[in-house]
PDB file of C-alpha atoms and ligand atoms in Angstrom:
ATOM      1  CA  MET A  26      -0.902 -23.427   9.989  1.00 69.00           C
ATOM      2  CA  CYS A  27      -1.454 -19.316  11.712  1.00 93.00           C
ATOM      3  CA  GLU A  28      -3.817 -17.229   9.347  1.00 95.00           C
ATOM      4  CA  TRP A  29      -0.497 -15.659   7.552  1.00 97.00           C
ATOM      5  CA  GLY A  30       1.361 -18.721   6.939  1.00 97.00           C
ATOM      6  CA  GLU A  31      -1.656 -19.737   5.767  1.00 97.00           C
ATOM      7  CA  LEU A  32      -2.253 -16.573   3.488  1.00 98.00           C
ATOM      8  CA  LEU A  33       1.495 -16.771   2.827  1.00 97.00           C
ATOM      9  CA  SER A  34       1.191 -20.898   1.107  1.00 97.00           C
ATOM     10  CA  GLU A  35      -1.877 -20.202  -0.580  1.00 98.00           C
ATOM     11  CA  ILE A  36       0.024 -17.023  -2.215  1.00 98.00           C
ATOM     12  CA  SER A  37       2.911 -18.943  -3.904  1.00 97.00           C
ATOM     13  CA  ALA A  38       1.270 -21.752  -5.011  1.00 97.00           C
ATOM     14  CA  CYS A  39      -1.588 -19.263  -6.760  1.00 98.00           C
ATOM     15  CA  THR A  40      -2.482 -19.922 -10.449  1.00 98.00           C
ATOM     16  CA  LYS A  41      -5.875 -17.215  -9.809  1.00 98.00           C
ATOM     17  CA  CYS A  42      -4.530 -15.052 -12.672  1.00 98.00           C
ATOM     18  CA  VAL A  43      -2.343 -16.096 -15.994  1.00 98.00           C
ATOM     19  CA  LEU A  44       0.731 -13.591 -14.416  1.00 98.00           C
ATOM     20  CA  HIS A  45       1.466 -17.312 -12.338  1.00 98.00           C
ATOM     21  CA  ARG A  46       2.840 -18.204 -15.598  1.00 98.00           C
ATOM     22  CA  SER A  47       5.739 -15.622 -16.063  1.00 97.00           C
ATOM     23  CA  ARG A  48       6.389 -14.530 -12.464  1.00 98.00           C
ATOM     24  CA  ARG A  49       9.627 -15.964 -11.051  1.00 98.00           C
ATOM     25  CA  ASN A  50       8.504 -15.352  -7.705  1.00 98.00           C
ATOM     26  CA  PRO A  51       5.324 -14.328  -6.301  1.00 98.00           C
ATOM     27  CA  VAL A  52       6.112 -11.123  -4.108  1.00 98.00           C
ATOM     28  CA  PRO A  53       3.236 -10.607  -1.212  1.00 98.00           C
ATOM     29  CA  GLY A  54       4.622  -7.852   1.329  1.00 98.00           C
ATOM     30  CA  GLU A  55       7.141  -7.221   4.259  1.00 98.00           C
ATOM     31  CA  GLY A  56       7.421  -5.255   7.442  1.00 98.00           C
ATOM     32  CA  SER A  57       5.521  -5.517  10.560  1.00 97.00           C
ATOM     33  CA  ARG A  58       2.449  -7.436  11.131  1.00 97.00           C
ATOM     34  CA  SER A  59       1.258  -5.019  13.608  1.00 96.00           C
ATOM     35  CA  ALA A  60       2.194  -2.039  11.340  1.00 96.00           C
ATOM     36  CA  GLN A  61       0.004   1.191  11.682  1.00 94.00           C
ATOM     37  CA  VAL A  62       0.948   2.275   8.408  1.00 96.00           C
ATOM     38  CA  MET A  63       0.682   0.243   5.050  1.00 98.00           C
ATOM     39  CA  PHE A  64       1.833   1.500   1.407  1.00 98.00           C
ATOM     40  CA  ILE A  65       0.121  -0.477  -1.362  1.00 98.00           C
ATOM     41  CA  GLY A  66       1.987  -0.684  -5.111  1.00 98.00           C
ATOM     42  CA  GLU A  67       0.404  -1.697  -7.810  1.00 98.00           C
ATOM     43  CA  ALA A  68       2.956  -4.950  -8.786  1.00 98.00           C
ATOM     44  CA  PRO A  69       6.568  -6.292  -8.561  1.00 98.00           C
ATOM     45  CA  GLY A  70       8.623  -5.444 -11.425  1.00 97.00           C
ATOM     46  CA  ALA A  71      12.199  -7.278 -12.386  1.00 97.00           C
ATOM     47  CA  ARG A  72      14.177  -6.802  -9.545  1.00 97.00           C
ATOM     48  CA  GLU A  73      10.872  -7.563  -7.003  1.00 98.00           C
ATOM     49  CA  ASP A  74       9.978 -10.747  -9.349  1.00 98.00           C
ATOM     50  CA  GLU A  75      14.057 -11.575  -8.614  1.00 98.00           C
ATOM     51  CA  THR A  76      13.694 -11.870  -5.029  1.00 98.00           C
ATOM     52  CA  GLY A  77      10.259 -12.338  -3.811  1.00 98.00           C
ATOM     53  CA  ARG A  78      10.000  -8.980  -2.050  1.00 98.00           C
ATOM     54  CA  PRO A  79       9.196  -5.248  -2.700  1.00 98.00           C
ATOM     55  CA  PHE A  80      10.089  -2.239  -3.841  1.00 98.00           C
ATOM     56  CA  ILE A  81      13.685  -3.067  -3.700  1.00 98.00           C
ATOM     57  CA  GLY A  82      14.368  -1.007  -7.362  1.00 97.00           C
ATOM     58  CA  ALA A  83      14.805   2.098  -7.861  1.00 96.00           C
ATOM     59  CA  ALA A  84      11.318   2.848  -7.160  1.00 97.00           C
ATOM     60  CA  GLY A  85      11.525   1.053  -4.196  1.00 98.00           C
ATOM     61  CA  GLN A  86      14.879   2.766  -2.492  1.00 97.00           C
ATOM     62  CA  LEU A  87      13.026   6.564  -3.629  1.00 97.00           C
ATOM     63  CA  LEU A  88      10.113   5.036  -1.109  1.00 97.00           C
ATOM     64  CA  THR A  89      12.306   4.176   1.592  1.00 97.00           C
ATOM     65  CA  GLN A  90      13.898   7.699   1.550  1.00 96.00           C
ATOM     66  CA  LEU A  91      10.575   8.989   1.065  1.00 96.00           C
ATOM     67  CA  MET A  92       9.408   7.391   4.481  1.00 95.00           C
ATOM     68  CA  GLU A  93      13.023   8.190   5.842  1.00 94.00           C
ATOM     69  CA  SER A  94      12.293  12.100   5.130  1.00 92.00           C
ATOM     70  CA  ILE A  95       9.206  11.815   7.603  1.00 91.00           C
ATOM     71  CA  LYS A  96      10.627   9.657  10.523  1.00 90.00           C
ATOM     72  CA  LEU A  97       8.637   6.659   9.454  1.00 93.00           C
ATOM     73  CA  GLN A  98      10.730   3.505   9.630  1.00 94.00           C
ATOM     74  CA  ARG A  99      10.214   1.387   6.344  1.00 96.00           C
ATOM     75  CA  ASP A 100      10.822  -1.615   9.025  1.00 96.00           C
ATOM     76  CA  SER A 101       7.391  -0.387  11.547  1.00 95.00           C
ATOM     77  CA  THR A 102       5.307  -0.289   8.256  1.00 96.00           C
ATOM     78  CA  TYR A 103       3.525  -3.128   6.277  1.00 98.00           C
ATOM     79  CA  ILE A 104       4.556  -2.682   2.601  1.00 98.00           C
ATOM     80  CA  THR A 105       2.130  -4.783  -0.303  1.00 98.00           C
ATOM     81  CA  ASN A 106       1.443  -4.550  -3.929  1.00 98.00           C
ATOM     82  CA  VAL A 107      -2.090  -5.135  -5.499  1.00 98.00           C
ATOM     83  CA  VAL A 108      -1.060  -8.161  -7.616  1.00 98.00           C
ATOM     84  CA  LYS A 109       1.636 -10.121  -6.066  1.00 98.00           C
ATOM     85  CA  CYS A 110       2.500 -11.281  -9.547  1.00 98.00           C
ATOM     86  CA  ARG A 111       4.999  -9.096 -11.660  1.00 98.00           C
ATOM     87  CA  PRO A 112       3.088  -7.973 -15.172  1.00 98.00           C
ATOM     88  CA  PRO A 113       4.932  -8.908 -17.607  1.00 97.00           C
ATOM     89  CA  SER A 114       7.319  -6.409 -19.513  1.00 95.00           C
ATOM     90  CA  ASN A 115       5.719  -4.396 -16.328  1.00 93.00           C
ATOM     91  CA  ARG A 116       2.471  -3.642 -17.781  1.00 96.00           C
ATOM     92  CA  ASP A 117      -0.076  -2.297 -16.507  1.00 96.00           C
ATOM     93  CA  PRO A 118      -2.383  -5.071 -14.515  1.00 97.00           C
ATOM     94  CA  SER A 119      -5.641  -5.412 -16.218  1.00 97.00           C
ATOM     95  CA  ASP A 120      -9.094  -6.009 -14.184  1.00 97.00           C
ATOM     96  CA  ASP A 121      -9.205  -9.465 -13.781  1.00 98.00           C
ATOM     97  CA  GLU A 122      -5.861  -9.868 -12.152  1.00 98.00           C
ATOM     98  CA  ILE A 123      -6.468  -7.270  -9.518  1.00 98.00           C
ATOM     99  CA  ALA A 124      -9.948  -9.069  -9.278  1.00 98.00           C
ATOM    100  CA  ALA A 125      -8.575 -12.545  -8.795  1.00 98.00           C
ATOM    101  CA  CYS A 126      -6.010 -10.905  -6.098  1.00 98.00           C
ATOM    102  CA  LEU A 127      -8.147  -8.682  -4.138  1.00 98.00           C
ATOM    103  CA  PRO A 128      -8.596 -11.484  -1.888  1.00 98.00           C
ATOM    104  CA  TYR A 129      -4.804 -11.474  -0.287  1.00 98.00           C
ATOM    105  CA  LEU A 130      -5.264  -7.775  -0.305  1.00 98.00           C
ATOM    106  CA  ILE A 131      -7.857  -7.554   1.517  1.00 98.00           C
ATOM    107  CA  LYS A 132      -6.863 -10.615   4.367  1.00 98.00           C
ATOM    108  CA  GLN A 133      -4.039  -8.896   4.749  1.00 98.00           C
ATOM    109  CA  ILE A 134      -5.751  -5.650   5.565  1.00 98.00           C
ATOM    110  CA  MET A 135      -7.524  -7.864   8.064  1.00 97.00           C
ATOM    111  CA  LEU A 136      -4.727  -9.180   9.921  1.00 98.00           C
ATOM    112  CA  VAL A 137      -2.704  -5.757  10.123  1.00 98.00           C
ATOM    113  CA  LYS A 138      -5.256  -3.690  10.943  1.00 97.00           C
ATOM    114  CA  PRO A 139      -3.723  -0.370   9.859  1.00 96.00           C
ATOM    115  CA  GLN A 140      -4.376   2.491  11.305  1.00 95.00           C
ATOM    116  CA  LEU A 141      -3.448   3.896   7.834  1.00 96.00           C
ATOM    117  CA  ILE A 142      -2.855   2.996   4.399  1.00 97.00           C
ATOM    118  CA  VAL A 143      -0.990   4.924   1.914  1.00 98.00           C
ATOM    119  CA  THR A 144      -1.492   4.139  -1.789  1.00 98.00           C
ATOM    120  CA  LEU A 145       0.065   4.491  -4.129  1.00 98.00           C
ATOM    121  CA  GLY A 146      -0.742   5.065  -8.088  1.00 97.00           C
ATOM    122  CA  ARG A 147      -3.870   5.090  -9.851  1.00 96.00           C
ATOM    123  CA  HIS A 148      -4.298   1.737  -9.838  1.00 96.00           C
ATOM    124  CA  SER A 149      -3.576   0.768  -5.862  1.00 98.00           C
ATOM    125  CA  SER A 150      -5.924   4.429  -5.590  1.00 98.00           C
ATOM    126  CA  ARG A 151      -8.903   3.745  -7.838  1.00 98.00           C
ATOM    127  CA  THR A 152      -8.866  -0.118  -6.207  1.00 98.00           C
ATOM    128  CA  ILE A 153      -9.050   0.762  -2.722  1.00 98.00           C
ATOM    129  CA  TYR A 154     -10.949   4.035  -2.623  1.00 98.00           C
ATOM    130  CA  GLU A 155     -13.451   0.666  -4.571  1.00 97.00           C
ATOM    131  CA  LEU A 156     -13.339  -1.162  -2.599  1.00 97.00           C
ATOM    132  CA  ALA A 157     -13.931   1.681   0.223  1.00 97.00           C
ATOM    133  CA  GLY A 158     -16.930   2.578  -1.683  1.00 96.00           C
ATOM    134  CA  LEU A 159     -15.942   5.308  -2.972  1.00 97.00           C
ATOM    135  CA  LYS A 160     -15.623   6.856  -6.269  1.00 97.00           C
ATOM    136  CA  TRP A 161     -12.197   7.225  -7.828  1.00 98.00           C
ATOM    137  CA  VAL A 162     -11.854  10.312 -10.118  1.00 98.00           C
ATOM    138  CA  SER A 163      -7.976  11.469 -10.771  1.00 97.00           C
ATOM    139  CA  MET A 164      -4.876  11.705  -8.707  1.00 97.00           C
ATOM    140  CA  ALA A 165      -4.699  15.360  -9.756  1.00 97.00           C
ATOM    141  CA  LYS A 166      -8.093  15.626  -8.171  1.00 97.00           C
ATOM    142  CA  GLN A 167      -7.692  13.379  -4.725  1.00 98.00           C
ATOM    143  CA  HIS A 168      -4.185  12.918  -4.085  1.00 98.00           C
ATOM    144  CA  GLY A 169      -2.977  14.013  -0.247  1.00 96.00           C
ATOM    145  CA  LYS A 170      -6.584  14.190   1.045  1.00 95.00           C
ATOM    146  CA  PRO A 171      -6.945  11.678   4.139  1.00 94.00           C
ATOM    147  CA  ILE A 172     -10.485  10.027   3.878  1.00 95.00           C
ATOM    148  CA  GLU A 173     -12.218   8.023   6.687  1.00 95.00           C
ATOM    149  CA  VAL A 174     -12.871   4.325   5.005  1.00 96.00           C
ATOM    150  CA  SER A 175     -14.564   0.714   6.472  1.00 96.00           C
ATOM    151  CA  ILE A 176     -12.309  -1.465   4.834  1.00 96.00           C
ATOM    152  CA  ALA A 177     -13.408  -5.529   5.351  1.00 91.00           C
ATOM    153  CA  SER A 178     -15.340  -4.199   9.094  1.00 92.00           C
ATOM    154  CA  ILE A 179     -11.841  -2.588   9.341  1.00 94.00           C
ATOM    155  CA  ARG A 180     -11.938   1.373  10.413  1.00 96.00           C
ATOM    156  CA  THR A 181      -8.570   3.079   8.893  1.00 96.00           C
ATOM    157  CA  THR A 182      -7.788   6.413   6.755  1.00 96.00           C
ATOM    158  CA  VAL A 183      -6.671   5.818   2.981  1.00 97.00           C
ATOM    159  CA  ILE A 184      -4.518   8.781   1.491  1.00 97.00           C
ATOM    160  CA  ALA A 185      -3.719   8.246  -2.254  1.00 98.00           C
ATOM    161  CA  THR A 186      -0.612   9.694  -3.366  1.00 98.00           C
ATOM    162  CA  TYR A 187       1.800   9.155  -7.070  1.00 98.00           C
ATOM    163  CA  HIS A 188       3.731   6.192  -6.955  1.00 97.00           C
ATOM    164  CA  PRO A 189       7.194   6.616  -6.227  1.00 97.00           C
ATOM    165  CA  ALA A 190       8.653   5.232  -9.852  1.00 96.00           C
ATOM    166  CA  SER A 191       6.836   8.756 -11.317  1.00 96.00           C
ATOM    167  CA  ALA A 192       9.219  11.002  -8.831  1.00 96.00           C
ATOM    168  CA  LEU A 193      12.365   9.365 -10.017  1.00 96.00           C
ATOM    169  CA  TYR A 194      13.448  12.221 -12.462  1.00 93.00           C
ATOM    170  CA  ASN A 195      10.833  14.590 -11.044  1.00 96.00           C
ATOM    171  CA  PRO A 196      11.776  16.724  -7.611  1.00 95.00           C
ATOM    172  CA  ASN A 197       8.498  18.662  -8.182  1.00 96.00           C
ATOM    173  CA  LEU A 198       6.466  15.589  -7.590  1.00 96.00           C
ATOM    174  CA  ARG A 199       8.714  13.902  -5.191  1.00 96.00           C
ATOM    175  CA  LYS A 200       8.363  17.227  -3.088  1.00 96.00           C
ATOM    176  CA  LEU A 201       4.766  16.631  -3.650  1.00 97.00           C
ATOM    177  CA  ILE A 202       4.623  12.589  -2.469  1.00 97.00           C
ATOM    178  CA  GLU A 203       6.627  13.747   0.903  1.00 96.00           C
ATOM    179  CA  ASP A 204       3.922  16.481   1.671  1.00 96.00           C
ATOM    180  CA  ASP A 205       1.568  14.121   1.040  1.00 97.00           C
ATOM    181  CA  PHE A 206       2.802  11.407   3.931  1.00 95.00           C
ATOM    182  CA  ARG A 207       3.498  14.517   5.947  1.00 94.00           C
ATOM    183  CA  ASN A 208      -0.171  14.959   5.710  1.00 91.00           C
ATOM    184  CA  ALA A 209      -0.898  11.578   6.559  1.00 91.00           C
ATOM    185  CA  ILE A 210       1.322  10.915   9.018  1.00 87.00           C
ATOM    186  CA  ALA A 211      -0.015  14.142  11.156  1.00 84.00           C
ATOM    187  CA  ARG A 212      -3.575  13.201  10.600  1.00 80.00           C
ATOM    188  CA  VAL A 213      -2.721   9.767  12.688  1.00 78.00           C
ATOM    189  CA  ILE A 214      -0.900  11.338  15.177  1.00 72.00           C
ATOM    190  CA  SER A 215      -3.476  14.234  15.685  1.00 72.00           C
ATOM    191  CA  ARG A 216      -6.269  11.197  15.876  1.00 72.00           C
ATOM    192  CA  GLU A 217      -4.349   9.659  18.685  1.00 70.00           C
ATOM    193  CA  LYS A 218      -4.516  11.996  20.788  1.00 68.00           C
ATOM    194  CA  GLU A 219      -7.555  13.305  20.113  1.00 70.00           C
ATOM    195  CA  SER A 220      -8.604   9.272  21.046  1.00 70.00           C
ATOM    196  CA  LYS A 221      -6.122   9.626  24.509  1.00 65.00           C
ATOM    197  CA  ARG A 222      -7.764  12.661  25.089  1.00 59.00           C
ATOM    198  CA  THR A 223     -11.484  11.203  25.262  1.00 57.00           C
ATOM    199  CA  LEU A 224     -10.319   8.926  26.983  1.00 53.00           C
ATOM    200  CA  LEU A 225      -8.693  10.786  29.432  1.00 55.00           C
ATOM    201  CA  ASP A 226     -12.184  13.075  29.742  1.00 54.00           C
ATOM    202  CA  TYR A 227     -13.721  10.023  31.107  1.00 48.00           C
ATOM    203  CA  LEU A 228     -11.161   9.003  34.304  1.00 48.00           C
TER     204      LEU A 228
HETATM  205  N1  LIG B 319       6.435  -1.029  -8.414  1.00 72.15           N
HETATM  206  C1  LIG B 319       5.328  -1.828  -7.358  1.00 72.15           C
HETATM  207  O1  LIG B 319       3.696  -0.693  -7.676  1.00 72.15           O
HETATM  208  N2  LIG B 319       5.483  -2.296  -6.156  1.00 72.15           N
HETATM  209  C2  LIG B 319       6.885  -2.413  -6.346  1.00 72.15           C
HETATM  210  O2  LIG B 319       6.423  -3.411  -5.421  1.00 72.15           O
HETATM  211  C3  LIG B 319       8.037  -2.139  -6.732  1.00 72.15           C
HETATM  212  C4  LIG B 319       7.747  -1.122  -8.046  1.00 72.15           C
HETATM  213 FE1  LIG B 320      -2.453 -15.457  -8.086  1.00 72.15          FE
HETATM  214 FE2  LIG B 320      -2.710 -12.304  -7.770  1.00 72.15          FE
HETATM  215 FE3  LIG B 320      -0.081 -14.094  -8.888  1.00 72.15          FE
HETATM  216 FE4  LIG B 320      -2.290 -13.580 -10.087  1.00 72.15          FE
HETATM  217  S1  LIG B 320      -1.179 -12.023  -9.241  1.00 72.15           S
HETATM  218  S2  LIG B 320      -1.182 -15.540  -9.623  1.00 72.15           S
HETATM  219  S3  LIG B 320      -4.255 -13.923  -8.378  1.00 72.15           S
HETATM  220  S4  LIG B 320      -1.069 -14.349  -6.344  1.00 72.15           S
END
């Protein structure tokens, strides 16, 4: 079986934390396996648990709209969560649950090798910052700032932003997330141009 196949069957049979008891379906993630941009949310909600697909409820619809507003096709990205099973009553995932599920996320990052990782919300942002050996302080201080990191030997850029669920009824926050997305994409595009220029210099 290929590495993706192995990973997906491991997640669907996983019992490494208590969340497996109450889940209906694990939600591994979806999208392009060669995506340049990876979005990482917190945990599946009710709709996601019913269908096994990430970000398809109200927050997911807003996420899709926010992507479209910066001309990013949802299908061209890879979307996943820090924990793959729904916490009961949508409570926050515990540190133990996050730690138990983290190897799957690391494997996904190694397989997709995204140029940009957008972390949605503080749980996801803190997890990825700490994985990259950085200190997480707060969303207010750290959102929208692209940082170059190395995660499991993959060099990539991480940008933290607010969770789209928090922006559902808050147009100001929605604008902030959109600006953060724009900022992140601009950074990746300018780096691509930069690397092409450097390449040309050598020709
Ligand atoms: N919120 C998340 O963090 N992830 C989802 O998949 C859906 C809602
Ligand atoms: Fe396994 Fe992650 Fe689901 Fe816990 S949340 S049971 S670690 S797949």
